[in-house]
Coordinates of C-alpha atoms and ligand atoms in Angstrom, one line a residue:
X282 CA -9.9 -6.5 -22.6
X283 CA -13.1 -8.3 -22.0
X284 CA -15.3 -7.8 -18.9
X285 CA -14.1 -11.2 -17.7
X286 CA -10.5 -9.9 -17.7
X287 CA -11.4 -6.8 -15.7
X288 CA -12.4 -8.7 -12.6
X289 CA -10.0 -8.3 -9.6
X290 CA -7.6 -10.0 -9.2
X291 CA -6.7 -9.6 -12.7
X292 CA -5.3 -12.5 -14.6
X293 CA -1.6 -11.7 -14.6
X294 CA -1.3 -12.1 -18.3
X295 CA -3.6 -9.1 -18.8
X296 CA -1.7 -7.2 -16.1
X297 CA 1.6 -7.7 -17.8
X298 CA 0.3 -6.9 -21.2
X299 CA -1.3 -3.6 -19.9
X300 CA 1.7 -2.6 -18.0
X301 CA 4.0 -3.3 -21.0
X302 CA 1.7 -1.2 -23.1
X303 CA 1.8 1.6 -20.6
X304 CA 5.5 1.4 -20.5
X305 CA 5.7 1.7 -24.3
X306 CA 3.3 4.7 -24.4
X307 CA 5.2 6.5 -21.8
X308 CA 8.2 8.6 -22.6
X309 CA 11.5 8.1 -20.9
X310 CA 10.7 4.9 -19.1
X311 CA 13.1 4.6 -16.4
X312 CA 15.4 1.5 -16.3
X313 CA 17.4 2.4 -13.2
X314 CA 15.8 2.3 -9.8
X315 CA 16.2 5.6 -8.0
X316 CA 13.9 7.6 -5.9
X317 CA 14.2 10.3 -8.6
X318 CA 12.7 8.2 -11.3
X319 CA 10.0 7.1 -8.9
X320 CA 9.2 10.7 -8.5
X321 CA 9.1 11.4 -12.2
X322 CA 6.8 8.4 -12.6
X323 CA 4.5 9.9 -10.0
X324 CA 4.6 13.1 -12.0
X325 CA 3.8 11.4 -15.2
X326 CA 0.9 9.7 -13.6
X327 CA -0.3 13.0 -12.2
X328 CA -0.4 14.4 -15.7
X329 CA -2.9 11.7 -16.7
X330 CA -5.0 12.3 -13.6
X331 CA -8.0 14.7 -13.7
X332 CA -6.7 16.8 -10.7
X333 CA -3.2 18.2 -11.4
X334 CA -3.1 21.5 -9.7
X335 CA -0.1 20.5 -7.4
X336 CA 1.8 18.9 -10.3
X337 CA 5.5 19.8 -10.6
X338 CA 6.6 20.4 -14.1
X339 CA 7.4 16.8 -15.7
X340 CA 11.0 16.1 -16.6
X341 CA 11.4 16.3 -20.4
X342 CA 11.9 13.1 -22.2
X343 CA 15.6 12.1 -22.1
X344 CA 15.4 9.0 -24.3
X345 CA 13.2 7.2 -26.8
X346 CA 10.4 5.1 -25.3
X347 CA 11.8 1.8 -24.2
X348 CA 9.9 -1.4 -25.0
X349 CA 10.1 -4.1 -22.5
X350 CA 10.1 -7.4 -24.4
X351 CA 7.1 -9.3 -23.4
X352 CA 9.0 -12.6 -22.7
X353 CA 11.3 -10.6 -20.3
X354 CA 8.4 -8.9 -18.7
X355 CA 6.6 -12.3 -18.2
X356 CA 9.7 -13.7 -16.6
X357 CA 10.0 -10.7 -14.2
X358 CA 6.4 -10.6 -13.1
X359 CA 5.1 -14.1 -13.3
X360 CA 2.6 -15.8 -11.0
X361 CA 5.3 -18.1 -9.9
X362 CA 7.6 -15.2 -8.8
X363 CA 4.8 -13.7 -6.7
X364 CA 4.0 -17.1 -5.1
X365 CA 7.6 -17.6 -4.3
X366 CA 7.5 -14.3 -2.4
X367 CA 4.4 -15.4 -0.6
X368 CA 6.2 -18.7 0.4
X369 CA 9.2 -16.7 1.8
X370 CA 6.7 -14.5 3.8
X371 CA 5.0 -17.7 5.2
X372 CA 8.4 -19.0 6.1
X373 CA 9.0 -15.8 8.1
X374 CA 6.1 -16.7 10.3
X375 CA 2.9 -15.3 8.7
X376 CA 0.3 -18.1 9.1
X377 CA -3.1 -16.5 8.2
X378 CA -4.0 -18.3 5.0
X379 CA -6.4 -15.4 4.0
X380 CA -3.7 -12.9 4.3
X381 CA -1.3 -15.0 2.4
X382 CA -3.9 -15.6 -0.4
X383 CA -4.5 -11.8 -0.6
X384 CA -0.7 -11.1 -0.9
X385 CA -0.7 -13.8 -3.7
X386 CA -3.5 -12.0 -5.5
X387 CA -2.3 -8.4 -5.7
X388 CA 0.1 -7.6 -8.6
X389 CA 2.7 -5.7 -6.5
X390 CA 4.8 -4.8 -9.7
X391 CA 1.8 -2.5 -10.7
X392 CA 2.5 -0.4 -7.7
X393 CA 6.1 0.5 -8.7
X394 CA 7.6 2.0 -11.8
X395 CA 8.6 -0.4 -14.7
X396 CA 12.2 0.0 -13.8
X397 CA 11.6 -1.7 -10.5
X398 CA 9.6 -4.5 -11.8
X399 CA 12.6 -7.0 -11.4
X400 CA 12.6 -6.1 -7.7
X401 CA 8.9 -6.1 -7.1
X402 CA 8.7 -9.6 -5.7
X403 CA 11.7 -9.5 -3.4
X404 CA 10.8 -9.0 0.3
X405 CA 12.0 -5.3 0.4
X406 CA 10.6 -1.9 0.6
X407 CA 11.2 0.1 -2.7
X408 CA 11.2 3.8 -3.5
X409 CA 7.9 5.4 -4.7
X410 CA 9.1 9.1 -4.8
X411 CA 8.9 11.9 -2.3
X412 CA 11.3 10.1 0.0
X413 CA 8.5 7.5 0.7
X414 CA 8.5 3.7 0.1
X415 CA 6.2 0.8 -0.7
X416 CA 6.2 -1.4 2.4
X417 CA 8.1 -4.7 2.6
X418 CA 5.6 -7.6 1.8
X419 CA 6.4 -9.4 5.0
X420 CA 5.4 -6.4 7.2
X421 CA 2.2 -5.7 5.2
X422 CA 1.2 -9.2 5.7
X423 CA 2.2 -9.3 9.4
X424 CA 0.3 -6.2 10.3
X425 CA -2.9 -7.4 8.5
X426 CA -2.6 -10.8 10.2
X427 CA -2.4 -9.1 13.6
X428 CA -5.4 -6.9 12.9
X429 CA -7.4 -9.9 11.7
X430 CA -6.7 -11.9 14.9
X431 CA -9.8 -10.3 16.6
X432 CA -12.5 -11.8 18.6
X433 CA -14.7 -11.9 15.5
X434 CA -13.1 -14.7 13.6
X435 CA -11.2 -12.2 11.4
X436 CA -14.3 -10.6 10.0
X437 CA -13.6 -6.9 9.5
X438 CA -16.1 -4.2 8.5
X439 CA -14.4 -0.9 8.0
X440 CA -10.7 -0.6 8.2
X441 CA -8.5 2.6 8.0
X442 CA -5.0 2.8 6.7
X443 CA -2.9 5.8 7.5
X444 CA -0.2 6.4 4.8
X445 CA -1.6 5.2 1.5
X446 CA 1.6 5.7 -0.4
X447 CA 1.3 4.0 -3.8
X448 CA -1.8 2.1 -2.7
X449 CA -0.4 -1.5 -2.4
X450 CA -1.4 -2.2 1.1
X451 CA -4.9 -0.7 0.5
X452 CA -5.2 -3.3 -2.4
X453 CA -4.3 -6.2 -0.1
X454 CA -6.6 -4.9 2.7
X455 CA -9.5 -4.7 0.2
X456 CA -9.5 -8.5 0.1
X457 CA -9.8 -9.0 3.8
X458 CA -12.1 -6.2 4.9
X459 CA -15.6 -5.0 3.7
X460 CA -14.6 -1.4 3.4
X461 CA -11.1 0.2 3.3
X462 CA -10.4 3.9 3.9
X463 CA -6.9 5.0 3.3
X464 CA -5.4 8.5 3.9
X465 CA -2.3 10.1 2.4
X466 CA -0.9 13.5 3.3
X467 CA 1.3 13.9 0.0
X468 CA -1.0 14.9 -2.7
X469 CA 1.1 13.5 -5.7
X470 CA 1.2 10.2 -3.8
X471 CA -2.6 10.3 -3.3
X472 CA -2.9 10.8 -7.0
X473 CA -0.3 8.0 -7.8
X474 CA -2.4 5.5 -5.6
X475 CA -5.6 6.5 -7.4
X476 CA -3.9 5.8 -10.9
X477 CA -2.3 2.6 -9.6
X478 CA -5.5 1.3 -8.3
X479 CA -7.9 2.5 -11.2
X480 CA -6.9 -0.5 -13.5
X481 CA -7.7 -3.0 -10.7
X482 CA -11.2 -1.7 -10.3
X483 CA -11.5 -2.4 -6.6
X484 CA -14.9 -1.3 -5.4
X485 CA -14.4 -1.2 -1.7
X486 CA -11.5 1.2 -1.4
X487 CA -12.0 5.0 -0.6
X488 CA -8.8 7.1 -0.9
X489 CA -8.6 10.4 1.1
X490 CA -6.1 13.2 0.9
X491 CA -5.5 14.6 4.4
X492 CA -3.6 14.3 7.7
X493 CA -4.1 10.8 8.9
X494 CA -3.1 11.8 12.4
X495 CA -6.6 13.2 12.6
X496 CA -8.2 9.9 11.3
X497 CA -11.4 10.0 9.6
X498 CA -14.1 10.8 12.1
X499 CA -16.9 10.9 9.5
X500 CA -16.3 7.1 8.6
X501 CA -15.5 6.0 12.2
X502 CA -15.7 3.7 14.1
X503 CA -13.1 1.3 12.5
X504 CA -12.7 -2.4 13.3
X505 CA -9.1 -2.1 12.3
X506 CA -6.5 0.7 11.9
X507 CA -3.1 0.2 10.4
X508 CA -0.4 2.9 10.3
X509 CA 2.1 2.7 7.6
X510 CA 4.3 5.4 9.1
X511 CA 5.9 5.6 12.5
X512 CA 5.2 8.3 15.1
X513 CA 6.5 8.7 18.7
X514 CA 3.0 7.6 19.8
X515 CA -0.3 6.7 18.4
X516 CA -2.4 9.8 18.1
X517 CA -5.4 9.9 20.5
X518 CA -7.8 10.8 17.6
X519 CA -7.1 7.3 16.1
X520 CA -7.6 5.5 19.5
X521 CA -11.0 7.3 19.8
X522 CA -12.1 6.2 16.2
X523 CA -11.6 2.4 17.0
X524 CA -14.7 0.3 17.6
X525 CA -14.9 -1.7 20.9
X526 CA -13.0 -4.9 20.1
X527 CA -11.2 -3.1 17.3
X528 CA -7.4 -3.5 16.7
X529 CA -4.9 -0.9 15.7
X530 CA -1.3 -1.9 14.5
X531 CA 1.3 0.7 14.3
X532 CA 5.0 1.2 14.3
X533 CA 6.2 3.4 17.1
X534 CA 9.5 5.1 17.6
X535 CA 12.2 7.0 15.8
X536 CA 15.5 5.4 15.1
X537 CA 14.5 2.3 17.0
X538 CA 10.9 1.3 16.1
X539 CA 8.6 -1.4 17.4
X540 CA 5.3 -2.7 16.0
X541 CA 2.6 -2.2 18.5
X542 CA -0.9 -3.7 18.8
X543 CA -3.5 -1.7 20.6
X544 CA -6.9 -3.4 21.3
X545 CA -9.9 -1.3 22.5
X546 CA -11.5 -3.4 25.2
X547 CA -14.1 -0.8 26.2
X548 CA -15.1 2.9 25.8
X549 CA -12.2 4.0 28.0
X550 CA -9.7 1.1 28.0
X551 CA -7.1 0.1 25.5
X552 CA -4.5 -2.7 25.9
X553 CA -1.1 -2.2 24.4
X554 CA 1.2 -5.1 23.2
X555 CA 4.7 -4.7 21.7
X556 CA 5.2 -7.2 19.0
X557 CA 8.6 -6.9 17.1
X558 CA 11.1 -4.5 15.7
X559 CA 10.4 -2.8 12.4
X560 CA 11.4 0.1 10.2
X561 CA 9.1 2.7 8.7
X562 CA 9.1 6.1 7.3
X563 CA 8.1 8.8 9.8
X564 CA 4.5 9.8 10.5
X565 CA 4.2 13.6 10.0
X566 CA 1.5 16.1 10.6
X567 CA -0.2 18.3 8.2
X568 CA -0.5 17.9 4.3
X569 CA 1.7 18.8 1.4
Ligands
SAH853 N1 0.9 1.9 2.6 C1 2.0 2.0 1.7 C2 3.3 2.5 2.4 C3 3.5 4.0 2.3 S1 4.9 4.7 3.1 C4 2.2 0.7 0.9 O1 1.2 0.1 0.6 O2 3.3 0.3 0.7 C5 4.0 5.6 4.3 C6 3.2 6.7 3.8 O3 2.7 7.5 4.9 C7 4.0 7.8 2.9 O4 3.3 7.9 1.7 C8 3.7 9.0 3.8 O5 3.6 10.3 3.1 C9 2.5 8.7 4.6 N2 2.3 9.5 5.8 C10 3.1 9.9 6.8 N3 2.4 10.6 7.7 C11 1.1 10.7 7.3 C12 -0.1 11.4 7.8 N4 0.0 12.1 9.1 N5 -1.2 11.2 7.2 C13 -1.3 10.4 6.1 N6 -0.2 9.9 5.5 C14 1.0 10.0 6.1

């Protein structure tokens, strides 16, 4: 790969070629999409990562390495397929062209295991292991669009994401904000996000392992905060870490969830607006 190829966003040809090689080099490439195979994939990635203390024993290889024929891989993960996804997201009401361009630039298939590549560009959440999911592209775009609609022409300095998961939304955020901080409470997912993001060489993302309900006071204040998991209410610590004029977007609720926008208008004043129904995994305290 040349230096030119390493720039983000990567040319898709290099991404497909790299992912195909990775799939060939990895034992027991999963062909069937299940949360279990996503978990195994996370475990495999953990093995390659420098920090592996929390690693569960990897499942023994069950089959010979599966090669994905390059023509098939290309068909599954082409630019055209991703652009069609972006068109559908726009048709659902997302208008911010910068957000749509960011969605078009991030190779979402690189954030799911090869067995799920054929589904990477449908507008759905998908399993990433540990009972968690990569968020639906529409809701990723919608939340970022709402966060960008600030009094500052969409300019965002520091933003914070709670719930890194596989790192997809952090990658999209990196194209619309100067600095992205993202916290994940499940160690293997924090490691998975690191290994997913590494080949993209994105300089402005900082991943943090910890309880996002506490925020990241050492990096606050944030112009934008996005929660990728739903609590019964937005933790006060996060409200306190917003800049004046900052915007926080969060799913709130249990079985019935709504997307809420909270704007900080002064030191002691926040305005809350309910936007639309949504469905997220739960926000949980502590780490594991
Ligand atoms: N942002 C992801 C979505 C991940 S799903 C994407 O790009 O698709 C939501 C994630 O929130 C899960 O990985 C879950 O472990 C995490 N989460 C839940 N509660 C959390 C908390 N208190 N702190 C940090 N992460 C949390």
